[in-house]
Amino acid sequence: MSQLQRIAIAPSQLQQGQILLTKEQQHYLVRVLRLRDGDRFIAMDGKGKWWLSQLATEQAQVLQPLTVETELHVSITLMVALPKGNAFDEVVRTCTELGVACIAPVLSDRTLLNPSPQKLERWRRIAAEAAEQSERAFVPTILEPVAFNTALSTVNSHQSSVNSQQYICEGRGNFPHLRYCLQNKGQESIVIATGPEGGWTETEIENAIAAGFQPVSLGRRILRAVTAPVVALTLISANFEV
Amino acid sequence: MSQLQRIAIAPSQLQQGQILLTKEQQHYLVRVLRLRDGDRFIAMDGKGKWWLSQLATEQAQVLQPLTVETELHVSITLMVALPKGNAFDEVVRTCTELGVACIAPVLSDRTLLNPSPQKLERWRRIAAEAAEQSERAFVPTILEPVAFNTALSTVNSHQSSVNSQQYICEGRGNFPHLRYCLQNKGQESIVIATGPEGGWTETEIENAIAAGFQPVSLGRRILRAVTAPVVALTLISANFEV
């Protein structure tokens, strides 16, 4: 079943058991994927629902809803200082594969560049593609980049209402390994922050601690800014995998 | 101390407490790093030894040996099916950061290309750079690419003599998560194999099992061929981190 081709649809396209396909989707199914009338594929709404569907010219017939079991039972938000150049593309792609729910790019004291608005569109497209390819039910949300302190206060007001844990990764300093800090006692939400090239400043770490974040290490070797989020996501996903 | 610049030297350059610098190393220290006579740096031999050193024109004075504690107490060999294009560069770089001891590129049934000999030199250079940047004491060994079955038999004859465990990662199928299979009972060596785009063939999995490999999952989402080795190394490193 999971070997079938998958396409993302908007929930509004599903009406009375039929999927009204856009011209682009018709082109993709028929010209690119070479499906014919009667062939099956999976329609996913990016919000947790998959449907086994059958192509019928300009629309598709929904055969049955599918149960997707590729999602974690915890919502992981990655707060990540924007790295140089295009390196963030790969962070978005890989962390989507690893089950992230929300990516919050932040501008830290040592971040060099403020990205253009086109970047945000690009990251969202990459997240949607990676969600399809890794067979996820959800497409992660990518927030607009904001200053690190702004992100801290937003998280702080939001997370206090749910069963949540917040961590900030720091390569230097003698902090406990994330592995020993993760619990698995019905957490609904985890926020993990990883820093820029050169690391967080001392003030940033202090502000994060004041906002309820626990400082943690990802091991004794110094990781690049693009490696740290992948390592953090891997450890959290594995901890909560059912 | 760890903020000092590091350069790799050959063990033969160290003679009676002096490091005889090559022309390239002199250029790098003086022109690139802008060190002056009397400035300190760290010389590392890539085989586990670091020395605090002081520049003295065309040579350097060893001040004292340094204790490095960035290495794992288990030797991890990554056996990895070569991905398309230049994607293997990034696998070498990231897995070096994560503490791998040996990378064995293999040609699997679904591997598309046999790499040129220049590639091997390139990968070794990337491993040396990544070892320096991540402050490791050892530079990982990169073996010449061989057929998967050849690699299996080599591992099999070598590993049987030490306290070793072997795993093969497979995205499809209902295998236990690597996280639940890792132990920490004085293993000296771990071998982990990750597959190509499209996964291992059934025969390859069977051959690996016959060679003593345990099939494992890296989670419920389908990972790209370049993501799987990073996830596997992260989980193993974290399990054995002291």
XYZ file of C-alpha atoms in Angstrom:
484
model
C 0.000 0.000 0.000
C 2.717 2.409 0.957
C 4.358 1.793 -2.427
C 1.502 3.650 -4.162
C 2.159 7.167 -5.433
C 1.033 9.946 -3.109
C -0.232 13.429 -3.890
C -1.140 16.262 -1.532
C -4.642 17.759 -1.860
C -6.453 20.616 -0.128
C -9.289 19.418 2.152
C -11.751 21.502 0.084
C -11.064 19.333 -2.979
C -12.816 16.383 -1.331
C -16.563 16.518 -1.953
C -18.991 13.639 -1.444
C -16.459 10.903 -1.941
C -14.902 12.530 -5.007
C -11.633 14.429 -5.267
C -11.864 17.325 -7.718
C -8.365 17.397 -9.203
C -6.671 20.637 -10.247
C -5.160 20.897 -13.739
C -1.691 20.592 -12.169
C -2.655 17.440 -10.279
C -4.188 15.892 -13.416
C -1.003 16.682 -15.317
C 1.151 15.213 -12.550
C -0.884 11.995 -12.226
C -1.349 11.341 -15.950
C 1.723 12.840 -17.653
C 4.371 12.544 -14.955
C 3.347 9.453 -12.994
C 1.712 7.840 -16.095
C -1.390 6.690 -14.208
C -4.463 5.689 -16.231
C -8.167 5.748 -15.360
C -8.797 3.091 -12.730
C -5.253 3.246 -11.313
C -4.911 3.796 -7.592
C -2.961 6.391 -5.650
C -2.963 7.936 -2.192
C -4.382 11.413 -1.585
C -3.129 13.111 1.589
C -4.346 16.388 3.056
C -1.136 17.173 5.002
C -3.181 17.367 8.195
C -3.143 13.698 9.134
C -5.610 12.107 6.651
C -4.793 9.738 3.774
C -7.319 8.271 1.306
C -6.884 5.363 -1.074
C -8.146 6.852 -4.340
C -8.804 5.776 -7.915
C -8.246 7.978 -10.956
C -11.384 8.752 -13.031
C -10.454 11.293 -15.735
C -10.677 14.779 -14.212
C -11.481 13.590 -10.751
C -10.757 10.693 -8.448
C -12.986 8.350 -6.493
C -12.176 7.866 -2.814
C -12.138 4.109 -2.126
C -11.356 4.191 1.592
C -9.625 6.228 4.268
C -6.219 4.853 5.279
C -4.733 4.605 8.728
C -1.335 6.287 8.862
C 1.018 5.278 11.611
C 4.100 7.233 10.694
C 3.514 10.140 13.085
C 4.983 10.535 16.548
C 2.653 10.970 19.514
C 4.527 14.075 20.607
C 4.664 17.404 18.843
C 8.278 18.504 18.287
C 9.099 22.142 17.595
C 12.610 22.817 16.321
C 13.818 26.345 17.055
C 16.899 26.720 14.906
C 19.323 29.579 14.294
C 19.524 30.139 10.531
C 22.809 28.825 9.099
C 24.731 30.436 6.246
C 23.794 30.165 2.582
C 21.333 27.470 1.496
C 22.220 25.076 4.294
C 18.794 25.501 5.878
C 17.130 23.700 2.942
C 18.752 20.457 4.022
C 17.851 21.015 7.687
C 14.174 21.415 6.715
C 14.256 18.324 4.495
C 15.966 16.040 7.003
C 14.063 17.196 10.085
C 10.787 16.681 8.199
C 11.857 13.087 7.510
C 12.578 12.699 11.217
C 9.076 13.714 12.313
C 9.292 17.411 13.276
C 5.898 19.162 13.679
C 7.013 22.784 13.523
C 10.229 24.545 12.494
C 10.823 28.029 13.916
C 13.850 29.662 12.217
C 15.392 32.291 14.500
C 17.882 35.111 14.107
C 20.473 34.865 16.868
C 23.204 37.310 17.877
C 25.663 35.429 15.646
C 23.314 34.910 12.687
C 24.695 36.674 9.644
C 21.769 37.139 7.311
C 18.101 37.978 7.330
C 16.530 35.707 4.696
C 14.341 36.967 1.866
C 10.568 36.254 1.955
C 10.987 33.888 -1.031
C 13.039 31.626 1.214
C 10.032 30.916 3.418
C 8.003 29.725 0.414
C 10.927 27.564 -0.651
C 11.259 25.956 2.798
C 7.513 25.222 2.897
C 7.705 23.531 -0.502
C 10.680 21.457 0.639
C 8.792 20.417 3.802
C 5.770 19.329 1.735
C 7.948 17.266 -0.638
C 9.893 15.664 2.211
C 6.641 14.817 4.038
C 5.364 13.009 0.924
C 8.631 11.156 0.348
C 9.027 10.034 3.937
C 5.341 8.952 3.979
C 4.321 11.270 6.756
C 0.702 12.160 7.389
C 1.486 15.764 8.373
C 3.379 18.510 6.626
C 5.382 20.435 9.247
C 4.606 24.103 9.787
C 7.471 26.479 8.956
C 7.164 29.761 10.843
C 8.483 33.122 9.690
C 11.983 33.872 10.995
C 11.973 36.060 14.114
C 14.572 37.231 16.630
C 15.546 34.540 19.133
C 14.215 36.526 22.097
C 10.855 36.990 20.370
C 10.664 33.256 19.717
C 11.489 32.529 23.361
C 8.634 34.659 24.656
C 6.164 33.174 22.162
C 7.107 29.633 23.133
C 6.991 30.510 26.775
C 3.418 31.832 26.719
C 2.198 28.988 24.505
C 3.934 25.982 26.069
C 3.083 26.736 29.686
C -0.482 25.571 29.010
C 0.469 22.046 27.888
C 2.657 19.232 29.180
C 5.828 20.414 27.493
C 9.601 20.292 27.845
C 12.074 22.767 26.378
C 15.767 22.162 25.691
C 18.557 24.316 24.294
C 21.598 22.534 22.801
C 25.055 23.950 23.505
C 28.323 22.350 22.382
C 30.655 24.069 24.855
C 30.135 23.855 28.599
C 29.502 20.849 30.741
C 25.789 20.208 30.199
C 24.110 16.786 30.521
C 23.527 14.784 27.328
C 20.050 15.239 25.829
C 19.721 11.457 25.957
C 19.656 11.509 29.767
C 17.224 14.439 29.954
C 14.450 13.062 27.743
C 11.563 11.445 29.538
C 8.606 9.627 28.109
C 5.738 10.328 30.460
C 2.919 11.571 28.331
C 4.632 14.739 27.067
C 2.445 16.462 24.497
C 5.112 18.765 23.231
C 8.898 19.220 23.059
C 10.720 22.361 22.006
C 14.401 22.006 21.097
C 16.678 24.911 20.154
C 19.968 24.542 18.234
C 22.434 27.355 17.649
C 24.335 29.066 14.829
C 27.937 28.645 13.655
C 29.999 29.731 16.654
C 27.262 28.775 19.114
C 24.794 30.769 21.209
C 26.074 33.756 23.183
C 26.093 33.509 26.981
C 23.219 35.990 27.151
C 21.138 33.872 24.785
C 21.680 30.773 26.940
C 20.740 32.754 30.054
C 17.592 34.102 28.420
C 16.606 30.617 27.310
C 17.107 29.227 30.829
C 14.996 32.090 32.212
C 12.280 31.115 29.699
C 12.215 27.537 31.023
C 14.711 25.853 28.671
C 17.103 23.206 29.991
C 20.629 23.419 28.507
C 21.827 20.076 27.086
C 24.781 18.590 25.200
C 24.613 16.470 22.034
C 27.894 14.683 22.813
C 31.573 15.460 23.215
C 32.388 16.279 19.619
C 31.696 19.749 18.183
C 28.848 19.511 15.647
C 28.229 21.885 12.766
C 25.156 24.129 12.969
C 23.501 21.979 10.265
C 24.255 18.675 12.013
C 22.987 19.605 15.486
C 19.248 19.825 14.581
C 19.376 16.440 12.833
C 21.046 14.808 15.842
C 18.574 16.427 18.256
C 15.557 15.338 16.184
C 16.925 11.793 15.856
C 17.295 11.395 19.617
C 13.856 12.844 20.382
C 12.081 10.838 17.656
C 13.713 7.592 18.794
C 12.754 8.326 22.401
C 9.070 8.738 21.525
C 8.787 6.172 18.709
C 6.097 3.632 19.516
C 42.375 25.188 25.127
C 40.028 23.712 22.571
C 39.637 27.185 21.018
C 43.249 27.025 19.761
C 43.823 26.331 16.067
C 44.567 22.724 15.209
C 46.730 21.249 12.463
C 47.282 17.638 11.492
C 50.890 16.392 11.363
C 52.516 13.081 10.419
C 54.036 11.240 13.420
C 57.437 11.348 11.675
C 57.462 15.146 11.866
C 57.853 14.984 15.637
C 61.551 14.654 16.607
C 62.998 15.262 20.070
C 60.285 17.632 21.218
C 60.305 19.617 17.964
C 57.793 19.504 15.107
C 59.493 19.947 11.734
C 56.844 21.857 9.770
C 56.340 21.349 6.032
C 56.285 24.397 3.744
C 52.496 23.993 3.441
C 52.048 23.905 7.208
C 54.268 26.982 7.668
C 52.201 28.803 5.041
C 48.958 27.740 6.701
C 50.029 28.749 10.215
C 51.682 32.069 9.289
C 49.792 33.300 6.207
C 46.333 31.777 6.686
C 45.945 31.606 10.464
C 48.221 34.659 11.024
C 50.141 33.078 13.899
C 53.466 34.633 14.956
C 56.526 33.119 16.606
C 55.597 32.228 20.169
C 51.881 31.721 19.393
C 50.350 28.432 20.463
C 48.411 25.875 18.461
C 47.485 22.200 18.724
C 49.257 19.569 16.619
C 47.316 16.307 16.168
C 48.563 13.119 14.544
C 45.115 11.753 13.628
C 45.878 8.610 15.606
C 44.753 9.783 19.014
C 47.551 12.144 20.116
C 47.358 15.933 20.528
C 50.234 18.240 21.530
C 50.103 21.818 22.728
C 52.755 23.466 20.528
C 54.401 26.843 20.073
C 55.456 28.294 16.743
C 59.211 28.941 16.307
C 59.860 30.044 12.703
C 60.231 26.887 10.559
C 59.451 24.502 13.350
C 57.382 24.287 16.503
C 58.230 23.453 20.082
C 56.067 20.834 21.808
C 55.018 22.261 25.183
C 52.976 19.318 26.486
C 50.850 16.383 25.345
C 47.095 16.980 25.701
C 44.426 14.585 26.883
C 41.616 14.282 24.347
C 38.272 13.015 25.524
C 36.194 13.360 22.398
C 36.441 9.742 21.256
C 33.919 6.980 21.906
C 35.026 3.808 23.686
C 33.568 1.671 20.920
C 34.799 1.391 17.349
C 31.943 2.038 14.884
C 32.228 0.853 11.289
C 29.660 2.282 8.898
C 29.032 0.083 5.872
C 27.106 2.299 3.495
C 25.739 1.803 -0.010
C 27.063 4.645 -2.178
C 24.339 7.206 -2.931
C 23.984 9.118 -6.191
C 26.115 12.093 -7.201
C 28.194 13.865 -4.565
C 25.842 13.013 -1.693
C 28.460 10.758 -0.114
C 30.656 13.791 0.713
C 28.119 14.947 3.250
C 27.712 11.434 4.717
C 31.481 11.256 5.311
C 31.568 14.733 6.855
C 28.616 14.239 9.199
C 29.460 10.689 10.290
C 33.012 11.822 11.097
C 31.531 14.515 13.357
C 29.447 11.830 15.022
C 32.423 9.655 15.928
C 32.650 6.941 13.238
C 35.943 4.975 13.228
C 35.748 3.420 9.759
C 33.592 4.015 6.690
C 33.266 1.139 4.219
C 31.492 2.305 1.020
C 29.800 -0.624 -0.708
C 28.277 -1.265 -4.119
C 24.864 -2.858 -3.666
C 22.523 -4.397 -6.244
C 20.714 -1.043 -6.559
C 23.838 1.147 -6.560
C 24.081 3.024 -9.832
C 27.694 4.073 -10.149
C 31.179 2.834 -9.496
C 33.097 5.869 -8.182
C 36.389 7.074 -9.635
C 39.620 6.586 -7.632
C 39.845 10.384 -7.160
C 36.684 10.159 -5.069
C 38.451 8.086 -2.423
C 41.139 10.755 -2.004
C 38.421 13.386 -1.763
C 36.514 11.460 0.941
C 39.722 10.994 2.955
C 40.434 14.708 2.788
C 36.879 15.506 3.928
C 37.216 13.053 6.838
C 40.494 14.700 7.939
C 38.945 18.187 7.806
C 35.801 17.105 9.651
C 37.902 15.368 12.339
C 39.816 18.613 12.924
C 36.684 20.763 13.009
C 34.768 18.478 15.343
C 37.865 18.244 17.601
C 38.266 14.516 17.294
C 41.522 12.773 18.158
C 41.214 10.229 15.331
C 40.687 10.604 11.614
C 38.310 7.842 10.439
C 39.584 5.301 7.939
C 37.801 5.333 4.573
C 38.070 1.982 2.801
C 38.017 1.445 -0.942
C 34.516 0.704 -2.292
C 33.837 -3.026 -2.723
C 30.802 -5.162 -3.560
C 28.430 -5.603 -0.611
C 28.969 -9.370 -0.466
C 32.743 -8.904 -0.369
C 32.365 -6.426 2.490
C 30.118 -8.886 4.360
C 32.677 -11.669 4.225
C 35.536 -9.359 5.269
C 33.566 -8.090 8.259
C 32.523 -11.580 9.160
C 36.043 -12.976 9.361
C 37.383 -9.920 11.195
C 34.595 -9.247 13.703
C 34.204 -12.783 14.975
C 37.426 -12.366 16.951
C 36.256 -9.382 19.006
C 33.201 -8.501 21.081
C 31.189 -7.065 18.197
C 27.626 -6.503 17.073
C 26.446 -6.075 13.499
C 23.217 -4.399 12.340
C 21.654 -3.807 8.934
C 19.078 -0.997 8.637
C 15.970 -1.584 6.515
C 13.076 0.874 6.140
C 10.433 -1.592 4.952
C 9.482 -4.679 6.936
C 8.639 -4.969 10.574
C 12.055 -4.972 12.228
C 12.746 -3.788 15.791
C 14.030 -0.242 16.274
C 17.830 0.029 16.533
C 17.277 1.865 19.817
C 15.950 -1.327 21.445
C 18.702 -3.538 20.007
C 21.733 -1.586 21.194
C 23.340 -2.805 24.375
C 26.174 -1.286 26.326
C 28.047 -4.205 27.832
C 31.661 -3.676 26.903
C 31.234 -3.982 23.133
C 34.519 -3.234 21.394
C 33.058 -2.844 17.979
C 29.788 -2.130 16.143
C 29.174 -2.557 12.420
C 26.103 -0.843 10.969
C 24.998 -1.120 7.335
C 22.656 1.345 5.595
C 21.209 0.874 2.125
C 20.908 2.687 -1.199
C 17.981 4.646 -2.679
C 15.239 2.042 -3.033
C 16.597 -0.064 -0.183
C 18.467 -3.346 -0.009
C 17.223 -6.278 -2.068
C 15.763 -9.285 -0.235
C 18.828 -11.331 -1.139
C 21.135 -8.714 0.332
C 19.204 -8.731 3.628
C 19.318 -12.548 3.688
C 23.067 -12.573 3.022
C 23.629 -10.037 5.779
C 21.601 -12.086 8.258
C 23.595 -15.172 7.286
C 26.785 -13.162 7.982
C 25.583 -12.385 11.513
C 23.851 -9.033 10.970
C 20.640 -8.220 12.848
C 18.029 -6.361 10.733
C 16.775 -3.190 12.442
C 14.481 -0.226 11.761
C 15.355 3.454 12.206
C 11.720 4.455 12.798
C 8.406 4.500 11.001
C 9.153 7.187 8.467
C 11.037 6.393 5.247
C 14.495 7.991 5.368
C 16.611 8.990 2.397
C 19.792 7.000 1.769
C 21.836 10.006 2.969
C 19.823 10.465 6.168
C 19.888 6.844 7.383
C 23.662 6.697 8.168
C 23.471 9.949 10.153
C 20.508 8.677 12.184
C 22.194 5.318 12.811
C 25.471 6.955 13.917
C 23.604 9.389 16.182
C 21.797 6.583 18.003
C 24.933 4.463 18.405
C 27.126 7.389 19.521
C 24.556 8.520 22.091
C 24.246 4.965 23.407
C 27.987 4.687 24.026
C 28.748 8.293 25.020
C 30.376 8.398 28.438
